[in-house]
Tab-separated table of C-alpha atoms in Angstrom:
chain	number	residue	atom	x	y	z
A	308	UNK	CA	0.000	0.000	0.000
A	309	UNK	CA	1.519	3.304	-1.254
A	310	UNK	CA	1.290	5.649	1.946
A	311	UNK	CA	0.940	8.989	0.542
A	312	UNK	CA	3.743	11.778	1.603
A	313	UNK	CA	2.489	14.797	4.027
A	314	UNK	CA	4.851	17.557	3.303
A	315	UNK	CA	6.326	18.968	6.496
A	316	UNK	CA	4.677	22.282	7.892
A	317	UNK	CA	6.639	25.153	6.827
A	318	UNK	CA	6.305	28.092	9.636
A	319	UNK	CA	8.226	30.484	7.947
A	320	UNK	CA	6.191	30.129	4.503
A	321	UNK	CA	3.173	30.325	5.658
A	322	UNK	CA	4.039	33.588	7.591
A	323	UNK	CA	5.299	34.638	4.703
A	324	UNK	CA	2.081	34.150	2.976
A	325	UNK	CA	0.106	36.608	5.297
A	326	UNK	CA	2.094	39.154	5.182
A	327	UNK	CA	1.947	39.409	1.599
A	328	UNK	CA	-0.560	41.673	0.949
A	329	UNK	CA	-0.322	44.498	3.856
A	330	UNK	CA	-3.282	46.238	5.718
A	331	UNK	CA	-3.072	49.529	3.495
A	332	UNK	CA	-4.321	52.408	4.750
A	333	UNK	CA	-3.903	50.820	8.360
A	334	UNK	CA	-1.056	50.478	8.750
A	335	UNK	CA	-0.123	53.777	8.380
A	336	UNK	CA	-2.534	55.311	10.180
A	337	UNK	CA	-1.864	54.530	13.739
A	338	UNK	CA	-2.681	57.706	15.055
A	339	UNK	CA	-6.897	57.533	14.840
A	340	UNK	CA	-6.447	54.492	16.959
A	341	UNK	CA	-4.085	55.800	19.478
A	342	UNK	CA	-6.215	59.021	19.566
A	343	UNK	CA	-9.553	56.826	19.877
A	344	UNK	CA	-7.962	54.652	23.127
A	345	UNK	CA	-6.569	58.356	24.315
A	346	UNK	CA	-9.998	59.964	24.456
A	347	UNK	CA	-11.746	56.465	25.852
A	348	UNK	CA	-9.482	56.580	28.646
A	349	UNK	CA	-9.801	60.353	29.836
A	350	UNK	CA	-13.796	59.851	29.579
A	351	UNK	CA	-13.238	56.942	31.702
A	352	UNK	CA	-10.842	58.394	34.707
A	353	UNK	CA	-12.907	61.341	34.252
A	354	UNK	CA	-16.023	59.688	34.762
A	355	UNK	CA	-17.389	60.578	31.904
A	356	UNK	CA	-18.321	57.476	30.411
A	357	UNK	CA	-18.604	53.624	31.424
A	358	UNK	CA	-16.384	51.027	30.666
A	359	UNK	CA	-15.119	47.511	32.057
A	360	UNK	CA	-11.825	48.232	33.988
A	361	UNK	CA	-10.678	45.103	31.739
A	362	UNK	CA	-11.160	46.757	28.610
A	363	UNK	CA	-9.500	50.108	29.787
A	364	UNK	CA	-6.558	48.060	30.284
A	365	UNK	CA	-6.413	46.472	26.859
A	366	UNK	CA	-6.451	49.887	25.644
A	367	UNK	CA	-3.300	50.958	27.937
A	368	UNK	CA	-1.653	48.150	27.369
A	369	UNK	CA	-2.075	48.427	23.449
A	370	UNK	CA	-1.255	51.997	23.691
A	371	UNK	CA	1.911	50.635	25.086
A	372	UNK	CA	2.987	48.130	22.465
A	373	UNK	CA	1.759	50.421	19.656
A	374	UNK	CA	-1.474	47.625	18.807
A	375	UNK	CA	-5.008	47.824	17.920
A	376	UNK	CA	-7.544	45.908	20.280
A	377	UNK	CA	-9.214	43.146	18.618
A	378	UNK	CA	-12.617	44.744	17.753
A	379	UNK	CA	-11.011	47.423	15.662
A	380	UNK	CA	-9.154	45.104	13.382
A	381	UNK	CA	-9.318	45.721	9.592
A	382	UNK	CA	-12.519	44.253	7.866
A	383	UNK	CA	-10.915	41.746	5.660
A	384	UNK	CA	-9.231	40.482	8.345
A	385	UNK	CA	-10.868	36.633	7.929
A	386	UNK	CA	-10.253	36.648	4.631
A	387	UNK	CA	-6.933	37.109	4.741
A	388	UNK	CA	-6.122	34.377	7.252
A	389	UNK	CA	-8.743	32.268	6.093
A	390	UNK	CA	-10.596	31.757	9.369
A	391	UNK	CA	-14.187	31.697	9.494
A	392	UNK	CA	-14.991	33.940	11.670
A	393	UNK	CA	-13.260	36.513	14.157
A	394	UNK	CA	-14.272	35.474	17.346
A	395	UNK	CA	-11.686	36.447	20.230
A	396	UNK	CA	-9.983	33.912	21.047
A	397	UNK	CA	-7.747	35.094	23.378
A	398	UNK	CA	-5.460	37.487	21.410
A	399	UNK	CA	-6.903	40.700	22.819
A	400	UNK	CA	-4.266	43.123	20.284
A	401	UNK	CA	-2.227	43.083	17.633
A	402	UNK	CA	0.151	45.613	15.686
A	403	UNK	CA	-0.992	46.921	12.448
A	404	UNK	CA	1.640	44.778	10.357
A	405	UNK	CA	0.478	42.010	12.058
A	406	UNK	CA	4.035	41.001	13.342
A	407	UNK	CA	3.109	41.038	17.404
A	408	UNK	CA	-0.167	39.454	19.566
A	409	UNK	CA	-0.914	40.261	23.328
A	410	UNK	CA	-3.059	39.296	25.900
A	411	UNK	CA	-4.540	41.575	28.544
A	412	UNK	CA	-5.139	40.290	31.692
A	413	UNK	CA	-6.552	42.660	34.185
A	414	UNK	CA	-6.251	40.610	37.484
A	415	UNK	CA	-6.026	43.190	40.778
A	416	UNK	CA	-6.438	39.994	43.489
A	417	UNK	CA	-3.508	38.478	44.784
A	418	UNK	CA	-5.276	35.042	44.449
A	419	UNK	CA	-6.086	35.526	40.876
A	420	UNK	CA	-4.300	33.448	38.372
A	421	UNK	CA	-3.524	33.188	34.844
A	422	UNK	CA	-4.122	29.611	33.661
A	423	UNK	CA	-2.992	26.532	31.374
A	424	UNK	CA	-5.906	27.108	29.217
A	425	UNK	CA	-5.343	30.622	28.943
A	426	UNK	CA	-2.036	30.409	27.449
A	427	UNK	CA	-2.501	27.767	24.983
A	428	UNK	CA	-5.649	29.083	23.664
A	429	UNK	CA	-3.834	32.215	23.226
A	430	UNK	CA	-0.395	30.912	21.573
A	431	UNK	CA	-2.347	28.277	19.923
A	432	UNK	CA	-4.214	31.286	17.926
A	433	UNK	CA	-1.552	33.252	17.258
A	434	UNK	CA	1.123	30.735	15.923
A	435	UNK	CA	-0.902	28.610	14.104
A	436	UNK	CA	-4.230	30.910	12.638
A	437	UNK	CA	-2.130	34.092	12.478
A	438	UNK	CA	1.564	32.634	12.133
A	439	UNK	CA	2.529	35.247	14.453
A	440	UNK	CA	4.930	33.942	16.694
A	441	UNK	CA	6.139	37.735	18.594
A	442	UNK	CA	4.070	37.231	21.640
A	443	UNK	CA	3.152	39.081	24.982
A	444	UNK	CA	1.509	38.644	28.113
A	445	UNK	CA	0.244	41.972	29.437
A	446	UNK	CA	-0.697	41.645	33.166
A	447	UNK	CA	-0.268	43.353	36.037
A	448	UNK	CA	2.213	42.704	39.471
A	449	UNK	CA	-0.588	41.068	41.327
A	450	UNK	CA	-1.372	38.291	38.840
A	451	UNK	CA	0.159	35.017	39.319
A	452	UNK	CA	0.504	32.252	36.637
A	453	UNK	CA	-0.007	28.109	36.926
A	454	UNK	CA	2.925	26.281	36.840
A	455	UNK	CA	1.728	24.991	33.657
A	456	UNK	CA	1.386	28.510	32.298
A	457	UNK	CA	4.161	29.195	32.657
A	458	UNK	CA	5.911	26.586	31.229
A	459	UNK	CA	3.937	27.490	28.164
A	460	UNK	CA	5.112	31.187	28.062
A	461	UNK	CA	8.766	29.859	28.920
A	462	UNK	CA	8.114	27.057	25.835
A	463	UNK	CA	6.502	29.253	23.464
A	464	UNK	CA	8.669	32.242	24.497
A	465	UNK	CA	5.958	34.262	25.217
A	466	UNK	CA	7.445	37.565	26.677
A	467	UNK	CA	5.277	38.392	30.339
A	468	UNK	CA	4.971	42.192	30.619
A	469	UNK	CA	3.317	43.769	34.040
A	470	UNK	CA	1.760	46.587	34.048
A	471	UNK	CA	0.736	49.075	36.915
A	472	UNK	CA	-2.257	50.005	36.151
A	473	UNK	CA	-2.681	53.619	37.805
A	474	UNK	CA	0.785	54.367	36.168
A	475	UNK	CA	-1.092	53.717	33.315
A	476	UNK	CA	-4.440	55.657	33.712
A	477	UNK	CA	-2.453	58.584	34.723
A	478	UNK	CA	-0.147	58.259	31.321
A	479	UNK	CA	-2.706	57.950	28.969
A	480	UNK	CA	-4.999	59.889	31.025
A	481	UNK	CA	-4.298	63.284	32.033
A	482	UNK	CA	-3.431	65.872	30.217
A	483	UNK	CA	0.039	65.262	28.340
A	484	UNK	CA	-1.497	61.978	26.557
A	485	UNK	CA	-2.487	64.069	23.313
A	486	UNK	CA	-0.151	67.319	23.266
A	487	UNK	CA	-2.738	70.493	22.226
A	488	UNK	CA	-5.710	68.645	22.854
A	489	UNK	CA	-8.326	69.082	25.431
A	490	UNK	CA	-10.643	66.269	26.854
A	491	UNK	CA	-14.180	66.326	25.291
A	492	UNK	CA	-17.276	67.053	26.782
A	493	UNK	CA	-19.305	64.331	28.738
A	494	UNK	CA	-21.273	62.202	25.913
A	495	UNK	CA	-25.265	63.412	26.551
A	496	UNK	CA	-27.924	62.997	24.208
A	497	UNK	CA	-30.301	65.543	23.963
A	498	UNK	CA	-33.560	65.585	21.885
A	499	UNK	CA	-34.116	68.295	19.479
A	500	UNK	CA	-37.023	70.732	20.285
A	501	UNK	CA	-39.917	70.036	18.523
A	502	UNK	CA	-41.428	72.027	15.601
A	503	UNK	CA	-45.183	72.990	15.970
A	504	UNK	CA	-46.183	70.332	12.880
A	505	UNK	CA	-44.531	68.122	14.855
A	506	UNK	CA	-46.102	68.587	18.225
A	507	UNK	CA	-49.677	68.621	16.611
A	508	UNK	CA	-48.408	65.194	14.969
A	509	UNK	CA	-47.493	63.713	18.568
A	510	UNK	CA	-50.786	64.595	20.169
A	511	UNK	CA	-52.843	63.237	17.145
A	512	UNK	CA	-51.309	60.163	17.845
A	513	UNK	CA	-52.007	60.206	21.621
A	514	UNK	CA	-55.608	60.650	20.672
């Protein structure tokens, strides 16, 4: 029986292969995005609008490696790395030239802990769906990891950054984080006075 031959996986090909074709005009256009997670973040420590502390922290900790978060990438995105559908699966941000993947993990409790699962879900998606084998752990002091995560960030040299996260809010924060710019306005929506047609409309209705 002739067994046929399964050509060895070639890593460096198929990398090759995605980066091909760049993300133009995003990658050159950094700026709206760091502007964007800028302006989230002052609403935010101003109290000015709501967010999950978690996903304020993606935001710093994109701003810091220069990434997008996930729900801003480009809209061919699937197409281009053939998956079906782009679902997070545990890659929280990535650079625009799609060189670099991170995950954010906002744990504050000293009993919190990063786990197996975690990891390899994580380097699982970027090394073998993106071929993107630059990888970082953003967390902060507090968070601990498995022993079997961490064997998988020492195996798949994943690089563990961690993060202070007031040092953060106050970088990206105050008032330095977008030189000549002021913070907006709270976010209120307001109805538009009504015209007279459009009153007498309303109250036929009501009758």
């Amino acid at each position: 029986m002739c067994m046929r031959e399964i050509p060895a996986f070639d890593t460096g090909e198929f990398i090759a292969s995605k980066r091909a074709h760049p993300f133009d005009p995003f990658a050159h256009d950094y700026g709206k995005y760091r502007r964007k997670y800028v302006e989230d973040i002052r609403h935010y420590a101003q109290n000015t609008a709501i967010f999950e502390p978690h996903a304020i922290f993606e935001k710093l900790t994109a701003l810091e490696l220069g990434h997008i978060v996930w729900a801003d990438l480009p809209p061919n995105f699937e197409e281009r790395f053939d998956i079906p559908r782009r679902h997070d699966h545990g890659v929280d941000s990535v650079d625009l030239g799609f060189t670099q993947t991170a995950q954010a993990k906002f744990y504050q409790s000293t009993g919190s802990r990063i786990n197996y699962t975690d990891m390899c879900t994580f380097s699982t998606y970027s090394t073998i769906l993106l071929g993107i084998t630059d990888m970082v752990l953003a967390t902060t002091h507090t968070a601990k990891l498995s022993a079997m995560a961490g064997t998988v960030c020492r195996n798949a040299s994943i690089d563990v950054r961690r993060y202070d996260y007031d040092t953060l809010l106050r970088t990206y924060g105050g008032g330095d984080a977008l030189p000549n710019q002021t913070p907006g306005p709270p976010i209120v929506s307001l109805l538009p006075d009504r015209r007279d047609y459009q009153s007498d409309a309303c109250r036929v209705i009501r009758e």
